Amino acid sequence: MTKKVLVLGELRDGALRNVSFEAIAAGKKIAAGGQVIAVLIGDSVKSYSEDLIKYGADKVIAIEDEKLKHYTSDGFSQAFLAVTEKEKPQGIVFGHTALGKDLSPKIASKLNIGLISDVTAIEEEDGETVFIRPIYSGKAFEKKIISEGIVFVTVRPNNIDPLPKDEGRTGEVNGLAVEIKDLRTIIKEVVRKASEGVDLSEAKVIIAGGRGVKSSEGFEPLKELADVLGGAVGASRGACDADYCDYSLQIGQTGKVVTPDLYIACGISGAIQHMAGMSNSKVIVAINKDPEANIFNVADYGIVGDLFEVVPLLTDEFRKLKA
Ligand code: FAD
């Protein structure tokens, strides 16, 4: 039987999140030659369909309603379940984002199916599709399969490569009318904290500061380096607790989980709770005064030194390379 896989296209600040394209690539693996259908939910979302198709979706279903302007689990679950009802998929993929983490258990329980969350890789083994996810705060990985029923997974951003964009690709775009009712939460307005620069969870380069930066001004050299590299600034909880920066920058077990291509940890000791959020980064550079700091155990490159000397030197060198 040809498989059909639904993938949720996620929008943020008027643009599709990269994880939507990564989810399509995951959907393709699950569909194994079958059909990948991207689902868009919002008040005016059809215009985003084209990019989903260029990144590999075979078809897009858009559900538009004024009541879906802002995310609510009641509204989005009604919309998504209407698509599952219509399409009867064999697979579902969401991004493992704040939205995906909130919506996926609700959909799984309504459909009475299992869910493999936070998948970082998908492999084929003996004809089975195997999902790999970190456990014990990233200290180990487990392999899971779903042998019957709908295969439902959330994929961690920045782990599964999207398919190359094919400008010439075309596909069907359909609307689906769904009556959205009984919303228990009405969101009148979303006030976002003004965030500078690149979104931390999707950043390819992260410069993170710990208690070693010593003050909020101490983050300035890190911001400069991040600007030169087109990256984002992150932090340890130590730095957030000390009020050097906002908690929205916190990386770790109780903060954001990130997987950039390059993670530069400045003045961070490398507590297990911090490493739970960054140890899967592709290349880790640690700058620390203490040669015994635990962060050097996960670092690919370690620099023993004062971050206030090392970081500006790195910034200058990268500037020269870019000039
Ligand atoms: P410290 O451990 O104080 O390390 C500072 C480092 O800076 C030291 O290694 C020092 O040598 C170095 N340093 C000082 N000055 C300089 C300088 N000039 N140049 C270079 N290096 C310098 N932590 C997180 O990060 N994320 C989480 O999500 C998180 N969740 C937690 C959940 C729980 C339930 C608990 C109990 C803890 C959690 N923590 C978390 C806290 C964690 O245990 C650590 O306390 C925290 O990560 C320490 O932050 P730090 O490395 O910035 O500070």
mmCIF file with all atom_site columns, N, CA and C in Angstrom, residues 233-295:
data_model
loop_
_atom_site.group_PDB
_atom_site.id
_atom_site.type_symbol
_atom_site.label_atom_id
_atom_site.label_alt_id
_atom_site.label_comp_id
_atom_site.label_asym_id
_atom_site.label_entity_id
_atom_site.label_seq_id
_atom_site.pdbx_PDB_ins_code
_atom_site.Cartn_x
_atom_site.Cartn_y
_atom_site.Cartn_z
_atom_site.occupancy
_atom_site.B_iso_or_equiv
_atom_site.pdbx_formal_charge
_atom_site.auth_seq_id
_atom_site.auth_comp_id
_atom_site.auth_asym_id
_atom_site.auth_atom_id
_atom_site.pdbx_PDB_model_num
ATOM 1   N N  . VAL A 1 233 ? 23.302 34.518 20.216 1.00 0.00 ? 233 VAL A N  1
ATOM 2   C CA . VAL A 1 233 ? 23.922 34.445 21.542 1.00 0.00 ? 233 VAL A CA 1
ATOM 3   C C  . VAL A 1 233 ? 23.054 33.582 22.449 1.00 0.00 ? 233 VAL A C  1
ATOM 4   N N  . GLY A 1 234 ? 23.692 32.660 23.167 1.00 0.00 ? 234 GLY A N  1
ATOM 5   C CA . GLY A 1 234 ? 22.988 31.827 24.143 1.00 0.00 ? 234 GLY A CA 1
ATOM 6   C C  . GLY A 1 234 ? 23.658 31.970 25.495 1.00 0.00 ? 234 GLY A C  1
ATOM 7   N N  . ALA A 1 235 ? 23.162 31.222 26.484 1.00 0.00 ? 235 ALA A N  1
ATOM 8   C CA . ALA A 1 235 ? 23.714 31.378 27.838 1.00 0.00 ? 235 ALA A CA 1
ATOM 9   C C  . ALA A 1 235 ? 23.521 30.103 28.646 1.00 0.00 ? 235 ALA A C  1
ATOM 10  N N  . SER A 1 236 ? 24.308 30.014 29.713 1.00 0.00 ? 236 SER A N  1
ATOM 11  C CA . SER A 1 236 ? 24.072 28.947 30.689 1.00 0.00 ? 236 SER A CA 1
ATOM 12  C C  . SER A 1 236 ? 23.056 29.477 31.702 1.00 0.00 ? 236 SER A C  1
ATOM 13  N N  . ARG A 1 237 ? 22.528 28.561 32.504 1.00 0.00 ? 237 ARG A N  1
ATOM 14  C CA . ARG A 1 237 ? 21.608 29.021 33.539 1.00 0.00 ? 237 ARG A CA 1
ATOM 15  C C  . ARG A 1 237 ? 22.345 29.871 34.575 1.00 0.00 ? 237 ARG A C  1
ATOM 16  N N  . GLY A 1 238 ? 23.627 29.555 34.769 1.00 0.00 ? 238 GLY A N  1
ATOM 17  C CA . GLY A 1 238 ? 24.428 30.347 35.701 1.00 0.00 ? 238 GLY A CA 1
ATOM 18  C C  . GLY A 1 238 ? 24.375 31.823 35.333 1.00 0.00 ? 238 GLY A C  1
ATOM 19  N N  . ALA A 1 239 ? 24.529 32.123 34.023 1.00 0.00 ? 239 ALA A N  1
ATOM 20  C CA . ALA A 1 239 ? 24.511 33.519 33.564 1.00 0.00 ? 239 ALA A CA 1
ATOM 21  C C  . ALA A 1 239 ? 23.107 34.116 33.701 1.00 0.00 ? 239 ALA A C  1
ATOM 22  N N  . CYS A 1 240 ? 22.081 33.300 33.428 1.00 0.00 ? 240 CYS A N  1
ATOM 23  C CA . CYS A 1 240 ? 20.691 33.798 33.530 1.00 0.00 ? 240 CYS A CA 1
ATOM 24  C C  . CYS A 1 240 ? 20.349 34.069 34.995 1.00 0.00 ? 240 CYS A C  1
ATOM 25  N N  . ASP A 1 241 ? 20.704 33.122 35.874 1.00 0.00 ? 241 ASP A N  1
ATOM 26  C CA . ASP A 1 241 ? 20.407 33.291 37.306 1.00 0.00 ? 241 ASP A CA 1
ATOM 27  C C  . ASP A 1 241 ? 21.099 34.528 37.875 1.00 0.00 ? 241 ASP A C  1
ATOM 28  N N  . ALA A 1 242 ? 22.292 34.815 37.343 1.00 0.00 ? 242 ALA A N  1
ATOM 29  C CA . ALA A 1 242 ? 23.046 35.977 37.843 1.00 0.00 ? 242 ALA A CA 1
ATOM 30  C C  . ALA A 1 242 ? 22.518 37.278 37.224 1.00 0.00 ? 242 ALA A C  1
ATOM 31  N N  . ASP A 1 243 ? 21.488 37.160 36.389 1.00 0.00 ? 243 ASP A N  1
ATOM 32  C CA . ASP A 1 243 ? 20.851 38.321 35.759 1.00 0.00 ? 243 ASP A CA 1
ATOM 33  C C  . ASP A 1 243 ? 21.753 39.022 34.734 1.00 0.00 ? 243 ASP A C  1
ATOM 34  N N  . TYR A 1 244 ? 22.678 38.265 34.140 1.00 0.00 ? 244 TYR A N  1
ATOM 35  C CA . TYR A 1 244 ? 23.518 38.848 33.102 1.00 0.00 ? 244 TYR A CA 1
ATOM 36  C C  . TYR A 1 244 ? 22.759 38.897 31.768 1.00 0.00 ? 244 TYR A C  1
ATOM 37  N N  . CYS A 1 245 ? 21.717 38.061 31.654 1.00 0.00 ? 245 CYS A N  1
ATOM 38  C CA . CYS A 1 245 ? 20.965 38.006 30.402 1.00 0.00 ? 245 CYS A CA 1
ATOM 39  C C  . CYS A 1 245 ? 19.584 37.419 30.686 1.00 0.00 ? 245 CYS A C  1
ATOM 40  N N  . ASP A 1 246 ? 18.757 37.419 29.642 1.00 0.00 ? 246 ASP A N  1
ATOM 41  C CA . ASP A 1 246 ? 17.385 36.963 29.798 1.00 0.00 ? 246 ASP A CA 1
ATOM 42  C C  . ASP A 1 246 ? 17.306 35.424 29.774 1.00 0.00 ? 246 ASP A C  1
ATOM 43  N N  . TYR A 1 247 ? 16.325 34.871 30.481 1.00 0.00 ? 247 TYR A N  1
ATOM 44  C CA . TYR A 1 247 ? 16.151 33.406 30.513 1.00 0.00 ? 247 TYR A CA 1
ATOM 45  C C  . TYR A 1 247 ? 15.823 32.822 29.134 1.00 0.00 ? 247 TYR A C  1
ATOM 46  N N  . SER A 1 248 ? 15.344 33.677 28.212 1.00 0.00 ? 248 SER A N  1
ATOM 47  C CA . SER A 1 248 ? 15.034 33.150 26.873 1.00 0.00 ? 248 SER A CA 1
ATOM 48  C C  . SER A 1 248 ? 16.316 32.647 26.183 1.00 0.00 ? 248 SER A C  1
ATOM 49  N N  . LEU A 1 249 ? 17.484 33.039 26.697 1.00 0.00 ? 249 LEU A N  1
ATOM 50  C CA . LEU A 1 249 ? 18.752 32.590 26.086 1.00 0.00 ? 249 LEU A CA 1
ATOM 51  C C  . LEU A 1 249 ? 19.254 31.284 26.684 1.00 0.00 ? 249 LEU A C  1
ATOM 52  N N  . GLN A 1 250 ? 18.598 30.811 27.745 1.00 0.00 ? 250 GLN A N  1
ATOM 53  C CA . GLN A 1 250 ? 19.136 29.640 28.471 1.00 0.00 ? 250 GLN A CA 1
ATOM 54  C C  . GLN A 1 250 ? 19.130 28.360 27.629 1.00 0.00 ? 250 GLN A C  1
ATOM 55  N N  . ILE A 1 251 ? 20.280 27.701 27.639 1.00 0.00 ? 251 ILE A N  1
ATOM 56  C CA . ILE A 1 251 ? 20.443 26.437 26.908 1.00 0.00 ? 251 ILE A CA 1
ATOM 57  C C  . ILE A 1 251 ? 20.658 25.331 27.939 1.00 0.00 ? 251 ILE A C  1
ATOM 58  N N  . GLY A 1 252 ? 20.000 24.212 27.758 1.00 0.00 ? 252 GLY A N  1
ATOM 59  C CA . GLY A 1 252 ? 20.218 23.104 28.682 1.00 0.00 ? 252 GLY A CA 1
ATOM 60  C C  . GLY A 1 252 ? 18.954 22.326 28.983 1.00 0.00 ? 252 GLY A C  1
ATOM 61  N N  . GLN A 1 253 ? 19.064 21.532 30.001 1.00 0.00 ? 253 GLN A N  1
ATOM 62  C CA . GLN A 1 253 ? 17.975 20.631 30.386 1.00 0.00 ? 253 GLN A CA 1
ATOM 63  C C  . GLN A 1 253 ? 16.667 21.376 30.609 1.00 0.00 ? 253 GLN A C  1
ATOM 64  N N  . THR A 1 254 ? 16.749 22.529 31.264 1.00 0.00 ? 254 THR A N  1
ATOM 65  C CA . THR A 1 254 ? 15.531 23.297 31.529 1.00 0.00 ? 254 THR A CA 1
ATOM 66  C C  . THR A 1 254 ? 15.484 24.548 30.650 1.00 0.00 ? 254 THR A C  1
ATOM 67  N N  . GLY A 1 255 ? 16.317 24.573 29.616 1.00 0.00 ? 255 GLY A N  1
ATOM 68  C CA . GLY A 1 255 ? 16.292 25.679 28.663 1.00 0.00 ? 255 GLY A CA 1
ATOM 69  C C  . GLY A 1 255 ? 16.082 25.131 27.267 1.00 0.00 ? 255 GLY A C  1
ATOM 70  N N  . LYS A 1 256 ? 16.701 25.764 26.284 1.00 0.00 ? 256 LYS A N  1
ATOM 71  C CA . LYS A 1 256 ? 16.528 25.294 24.904 1.00 0.00 ? 256 LYS A CA 1
ATOM 72  C C  . LYS A 1 256 ? 17.544 24.199 24.587 1.00 0.00 ? 256 LYS A C  1
ATOM 73  N N  . VAL A 1 257 ? 17.122 23.299 23.722 1.00 0.00 ? 257 VAL A N  1
ATOM 74  C CA . VAL A 1 257 ? 18.036 22.271 23.209 1.00 0.00 ? 257 VAL A CA 1
ATOM 75  C C  . VAL A 1 257 ? 18.467 22.732 21.820 1.00 0.00 ? 257 VAL A C  1
ATOM 76  N N  . VAL A 1 258 ? 19.772 22.845 21.614 1.00 0.00 ? 258 VAL A N  1
ATOM 77  C CA . VAL A 1 258 ? 20.240 23.390 20.339 1.00 0.00 ? 258 VAL A CA 1
ATOM 78  C C  . VAL A 1 258 ? 21.226 22.420 19.676 1.00 0.00 ? 258 VAL A C  1
ATOM 79  N N  . THR A 1 259 ? 21.293 22.484 18.358 1.00 0.00 ? 259 THR A N  1
ATOM 80  C CA . THR A 1 259 ? 22.238 21.632 17.624 1.00 0.00 ? 259 THR A CA 1
ATOM 81  C C  . THR A 1 259 ? 22.858 22.436 16.483 1.00 0.00 ? 259 THR A C  1
ATOM 82  N N  . PRO A 1 260 ? 23.596 23.479 16.805 1.00 0.00 ? 260 PRO A N  1
ATOM 83  C CA . PRO A 1 260 ? 24.182 24.273 15.709 1.00 0.00 ? 260 PRO A CA 1
ATOM 84  C C  . PRO A 1 260 ? 25.379 23.563 15.082 1.00 0.00 ? 260 PRO A C  1
ATOM 85  N N  . ASP A 1 261 ? 25.858 24.103 13.976 1.00 0.00 ? 261 ASP A N  1
ATOM 86  C CA . ASP A 1 261 ? 27.085 23.576 13.358 1.00 0.00 ? 261 ASP A CA 1
ATOM 87  C C  . ASP A 1 261 ? 28.282 23.936 14.240 1.00 0.00 ? 261 ASP A C  1
ATOM 88  N N  . LEU A 1 262 ? 28.220 25.111 14.883 1.00 0.00 ? 262 LEU A N  1
ATOM 89  C CA . LEU A 1 262 ? 29.332 25.576 15.718 1.00 0.00 ? 262 LEU A CA 1
ATOM 90  C C  . LEU A 1 262 ? 28.788 26.171 17.018 1.00 0.00 ? 262 LEU A C  1
ATOM 91  N N  . TYR A 1 263 ? 29.284 25.645 18.152 1.00 0.00 ? 263 TYR A N  1
ATOM 92  C CA . TYR A 1 263 ? 28.880 26.148 19.471 1.00 0.00 ? 263 TYR A CA 1
ATOM 93  C C  . TYR A 1 263 ? 30.125 26.609 20.199 1.00 0.00 ? 263 TYR A C  1
ATOM 94  N N  . ILE A 1 264 ? 30.199 27.899 20.521 1.00 0.00 ? 264 ILE A N  1
ATOM 95  C CA . ILE A 1 264 ? 31.376 28.405 21.242 1.00 0.00 ? 264 ILE A CA 1
ATOM 96  C C  . ILE A 1 264 ? 30.934 28.739 22.673 1.00 0.00 ? 264 ILE A C  1
ATOM 97  N N  . ALA A 1 265 ? 31.427 27.953 23.630 1.00 0.00 ? 265 ALA A N  1
ATOM 98  C CA . ALA A 1 265 ? 31.051 28.128 25.040 1.00 0.00 ? 265 ALA A CA 1
ATOM 99  C C  . ALA A 1 265 ? 32.109 28.997 25.717 1.00 0.00 ? 265 ALA A C  1
ATOM 100 N N  . CYS A 1 266 ? 31.693 30.149 26.225 1.00 0.00 ? 266 CYS A N  1
ATOM 101 C CA . CYS A 1 266 ? 32.642 31.091 26.833 1.00 0.00 ? 266 CYS A CA 1
ATOM 102 C C  . CYS A 1 266 ? 32.355 31.216 28.323 1.00 0.00 ? 266 CYS A C  1
ATOM 103 N N  . GLY A 1 267 ? 33.291 30.822 29.155 1.00 0.00 ? 267 GLY A N  1
ATOM 104 C CA . GLY A 1 267 ? 33.112 30.947 30.605 1.00 0.00 ? 267 GLY A CA 1
ATOM 105 C C  . GLY A 1 267 ? 31.972 30.096 31.127 1.00 0.00 ? 267 GLY A C  1
ATOM 106 N N  . ILE A 1 268 ? 31.849 28.891 30.566 1.00 0.00 ? 268 ILE A N  1
ATOM 107 C CA . ILE A 1 268 ? 30.818 27.928 30.991 1.00 0.00 ? 268 ILE A CA 1
ATOM 108 C C  . ILE A 1 268 ? 31.545 26.688 31.516 1.00 0.00 ? 268 ILE A C  1
ATOM 109 N N  . SER A 1 269 ? 31.176 26.217 32.711 1.00 0.00 ? 269 SER A N  1
ATOM 110 C CA . SER A 1 269 ? 31.938 25.124 33.323 1.00 0.00 ? 269 SER A CA 1
ATOM 111 C C  . SER A 1 269 ? 31.632 23.760 32.691 1.00 0.00 ? 269 SER A C  1
ATOM 112 N N  . GLY A 1 270 ? 30.394 23.609 32.164 1.00 0.00 ? 270 GLY A N  1
ATOM 113 C CA . GLY A 1 270 ? 30.039 22.339 31.533 1.00 0.00 ? 270 GLY A CA 1
ATOM 114 C C  . GLY A 1 270 ? 29.297 21.397 32.468 1.00 0.00 ? 270 GLY A C  1
ATOM 115 N N  . ALA A 1 271 ? 28.342 21.959 33.230 1.00 0.00 ? 271 ALA A N  1
ATOM 116 C CA . ALA A 1 271 ? 27.488 21.126 34.092 1.00 0.00 ? 271 ALA A CA 1
ATOM 117 C C  . ALA A 1 271 ? 26.638 20.215 33.205 1.00 0.00 ? 271 ALA A C  1
ATOM 118 N N  . ILE A 1 272 ? 26.300 19.043 33.718 1.00 0.00 ? 272 ILE A N  1
ATOM 119 C CA . ILE A 1 272 ? 25.527 18.062 32.947 1.00 0.00 ? 272 ILE A CA 1
ATOM 120 C C  . ILE A 1 272 ? 24.224 18.673 32.419 1.00 0.00 ? 272 ILE A C  1
ATOM 121 N N  . GLN A 1 273 ? 23.618 19.549 33.268 1.00 0.00 ? 273 GLN A N  1
ATOM 122 C CA . GLN A 1 273 ? 22.338 20.149 32.844 1.00 0.00 ? 273 GLN A CA 1
ATOM 123 C C  . GLN A 1 273 ? 22.539 21.099 31.662 1.00 0.00 ? 273 GLN A C  1
ATOM 124 N N  . HIS A 1 274 ? 23.708 21.720 31.572 1.00 0.00 ? 274 HIS A N  1
ATOM 125 C CA . HIS A 1 274 ? 23.972 22.591 30.416 1.00 0.00 ? 274 HIS A CA 1
ATOM 126 C C  . HIS A 1 274 ? 24.250 21.726 29.186 1.00 0.00 ? 274 HIS A C  1
ATOM 127 N N  . MET A 1 275 ? 25.047 20.680 29.376 1.00 0.00 ? 275 MET A N  1
ATOM 128 C CA . MET A 1 275 ? 25.447 19.844 28.245 1.00 0.00 ? 275 MET A CA 1
ATOM 129 C C  . MET A 1 275 ? 24.246 19.117 27.628 1.00 0.00 ? 275 MET A C  1
ATOM 130 N N  . ALA A 1 276 ? 23.209 18.902 28.438 1.00 0.00 ? 276 ALA A N  1
ATOM 131 C CA . ALA A 1 276 ? 22.002 18.250 27.899 1.00 0.00 ? 276 ALA A CA 1
ATOM 132 C C  . ALA A 1 276 ? 21.422 19.060 26.746 1.00 0.00 ? 276 ALA A C  1
ATOM 133 N N  . GLY A 1 277 ? 21.714 20.354 26.720 1.00 0.00 ? 277 GLY A N  1
ATOM 134 C CA . GLY A 1 277 ? 21.120 21.207 25.681 1.00 0.00 ? 277 GLY A CA 1
ATOM 135 C C  . GLY A 1 277 ? 22.036 21.506 24.514 1.00 0.00 ? 277 GLY A C  1
ATOM 136 N N  . MET A 1 278 ? 23.329 21.120 24.594 1.00 0.00 ? 278 MET A N  1
ATOM 137 C CA . MET A 1 278 ? 24.225 21.525 23.508 1.00 0.00 ? 278 MET A CA 1
ATOM 138 C C  . MET A 1 278 ? 25.217 20.454 23.062 1.00 0.00 ? 278 MET A C  1
ATOM 139 N N  . SER A 1 279 ? 25.251 19.306 23.745 1.00 0.00 ? 279 SER A N  1
ATOM 140 C CA . SER A 1 279 ? 26.321 18.346 23.453 1.00 0.00 ? 279 SER A CA 1
ATOM 141 C C  . SER A 1 279 ? 26.198 17.713 22.067 1.00 0.00 ? 279 SER A C  1
ATOM 142 N N  . ASN A 1 280 ? 25.044 17.868 21.402 1.00 0.00 ? 280 ASN A N  1
ATOM 143 C CA . ASN A 1 280 ? 24.918 17.334 20.043 1.00 0.00 ? 280 ASN A CA 1
ATOM 144 C C  . ASN A 1 280 ? 25.307 18.334 18.972 1.00 0.00 ? 280 ASN A C  1
ATOM 145 N N  . SER A 1 281 ? 25.841 19.480 19.387 1.00 0.00 ? 281 SER A N  1
ATOM 146 C CA . SER A 1 281 ? 26.309 20.468 18.398 1.00 0.00 ? 281 SER A CA 1
ATOM 147 C C  . SER A 1 281 ? 27.400 19.808 17.558 1.00 0.00 ? 281 SER A C  1
ATOM 148 N N  . LYS A 1 282 ? 27.505 20.229 16.290 1.00 0.00 ? 282 LYS A N  1
ATOM 149 C CA . LYS A 1 282 ? 28.435 19.512 15.405 1.00 0.00 ? 282 LYS A CA 1
ATOM 150 C C  . LYS A 1 282 ? 29.889 19.777 15.805 1.00 0.00 ? 282 LYS A C  1
ATOM 151 N N  . VAL A 1 283 ? 30.239 21.047 16.029 1.00 0.00 ? 283 VAL A N  1
ATOM 152 C CA . VAL A 1 283 ? 31.602 21.371 16.496 1.00 0.00 ? 283 VAL A CA 1
ATOM 153 C C  . VAL A 1 283 ? 31.470 22.238 17.746 1.00 0.00 ? 283 VAL A C  1
ATOM 154 N N  . ILE A 1 284 ? 32.161 21.826 18.820 1.00 0.00 ? 284 ILE A N  1
ATOM 155 C CA . ILE A 1 284 ? 32.085 22.582 20.080 1.00 0.00 ? 284 ILE A CA 1
ATOM 156 C C  . ILE A 1 284 ? 33.466 23.171 20.381 1.00 0.00 ? 284 ILE A C  1
ATOM 157 N N  . VAL A 1 285 ? 33.475 24.468 20.618 1.00 0.00 ? 285 VAL A N  1
ATOM 158 C CA . VAL A 1 285 ? 34.707 25.144 21.035 1.00 0.00 ? 285 VAL A CA 1
ATOM 159 C C  . VAL A 1 285 ? 34.465 25.658 22.445 1.00 0.00 ? 285 VAL A C  1
ATOM 160 N N  . ALA A 1 286 ? 35.400 25.387 23.358 1.00 0.00 ? 286 ALA A N  1
ATOM 161 C CA . ALA A 1 286 ? 35.234 25.874 24.733 1.00 0.00 ? 286 ALA A CA 1
ATOM 162 C C  . ALA A 1 286 ? 36.364 26.825 25.077 1.00 0.00 ? 286 ALA A C  1
ATOM 163 N N  . ILE A 1 287 ? 35.983 27.953 25.676 1.00 0.00 ? 287 ILE A N  1
ATOM 164 C CA . ILE A 1 287 ? 36.989 28.920 26.153 1.00 0.00 ? 287 ILE A CA 1
ATOM 165 C C  . ILE A 1 287 ? 36.782 29.033 27.653 1.00 0.00 ? 287 ILE A C  1
ATOM 166 N N  . ASN A 1 288 ? 37.806 28.645 28.424 1.00 0.00 ? 288 ASN A N  1
ATOM 167 C CA . ASN A 1 288 ? 37.662 28.651 29.884 1.00 0.00 ? 288 ASN A CA 1
ATOM 168 C C  . ASN A 1 288 ? 39.032 28.848 30.533 1.00 0.00 ? 288 ASN A C  1
ATOM 169 N N  . LYS A 1 289 ? 39.031 29.596 31.615 1.00 0.00 ? 289 LYS A N  1
ATOM 170 C CA . LYS A 1 289 ? 40.304 29.851 32.319 1.00 0.00 ? 289 LYS A CA 1
ATOM 171 C C  . LYS A 1 289 ? 40.826 28.603 33.012 1.00 0.00 ? 289 LYS A C  1
ATOM 172 N N  . ASP A 1 290 ? 39.867 27.703 33.363 1.00 0.00 ? 290 ASP A N  1
ATOM 173 C CA . ASP A 1 290 ? 40.214 26.531 34.170 1.00 0.00 ? 290 ASP A CA 1
ATOM 174 C C  . ASP A 1 290 ? 40.473 25.322 33.261 1.00 0.00 ? 290 ASP A C  1
ATOM 175 N N  . PRO A 1 291 ? 41.719 24.849 33.184 1.00 0.00 ? 291 PRO A N  1
ATOM 176 C CA . PRO A 1 291 ? 42.002 23.715 32.280 1.00 0.00 ? 291 PRO A CA 1
ATOM 177 C C  . PRO A 1 291 ? 41.267 22.439 32.670 1.00 0.00 ? 291 PRO A C  1
ATOM 178 N N  . GLU A 1 292 ? 40.786 22.379 33.931 1.00 0.00 ? 292 GLU A N  1
ATOM 179 C CA . GLU A 1 292 ? 40.071 21.183 34.397 1.00 0.00 ? 292 GLU A CA 1
ATOM 180 C C  . GLU A 1 292 ? 38.560 21.281 34.158 1.00 0.00 ? 292 GLU A C  1
ATOM 181 N N  . ALA A 1 293 ? 38.102 22.370 33.573 1.00 0.00 ? 293 ALA A N  1
ATOM 182 C CA . ALA A 1 293 ? 36.641 22.560 33.419 1.00 0.00 ? 293 ALA A CA 1
ATOM 183 C C  . ALA A 1 293 ? 36.049 21.395 32.622 1.00 0.00 ? 293 ALA A C  1
ATOM 184 N N  . ASN A 1 294 ? 34.887 20.933 33.063 1.00 0.00 ? 294 ASN A N  1
ATOM 185 C CA . ASN A 1 294 ? 34.241 19.762 32.463 1.00 0.00 ? 294 ASN A CA 1
ATOM 186 C C  . ASN A 1 294 ? 33.888 19.973 30.987 1.00 0.00 ? 294 ASN A C  1
ATOM 187 N N  . ILE A 1 295 ? 33.646 21.228 30.609 1.00 0.00 ? 295 ILE A N  1
ATOM 188 C CA . ILE A 1 295 ? 33.240 21.518 29.218 1.00 0.00 ? 295 ILE A CA 1
ATOM 189 C C  . ILE A 1 295 ? 34.284 21.011 28.228 1.00 0.00 ? 295 ILE A C  1
#
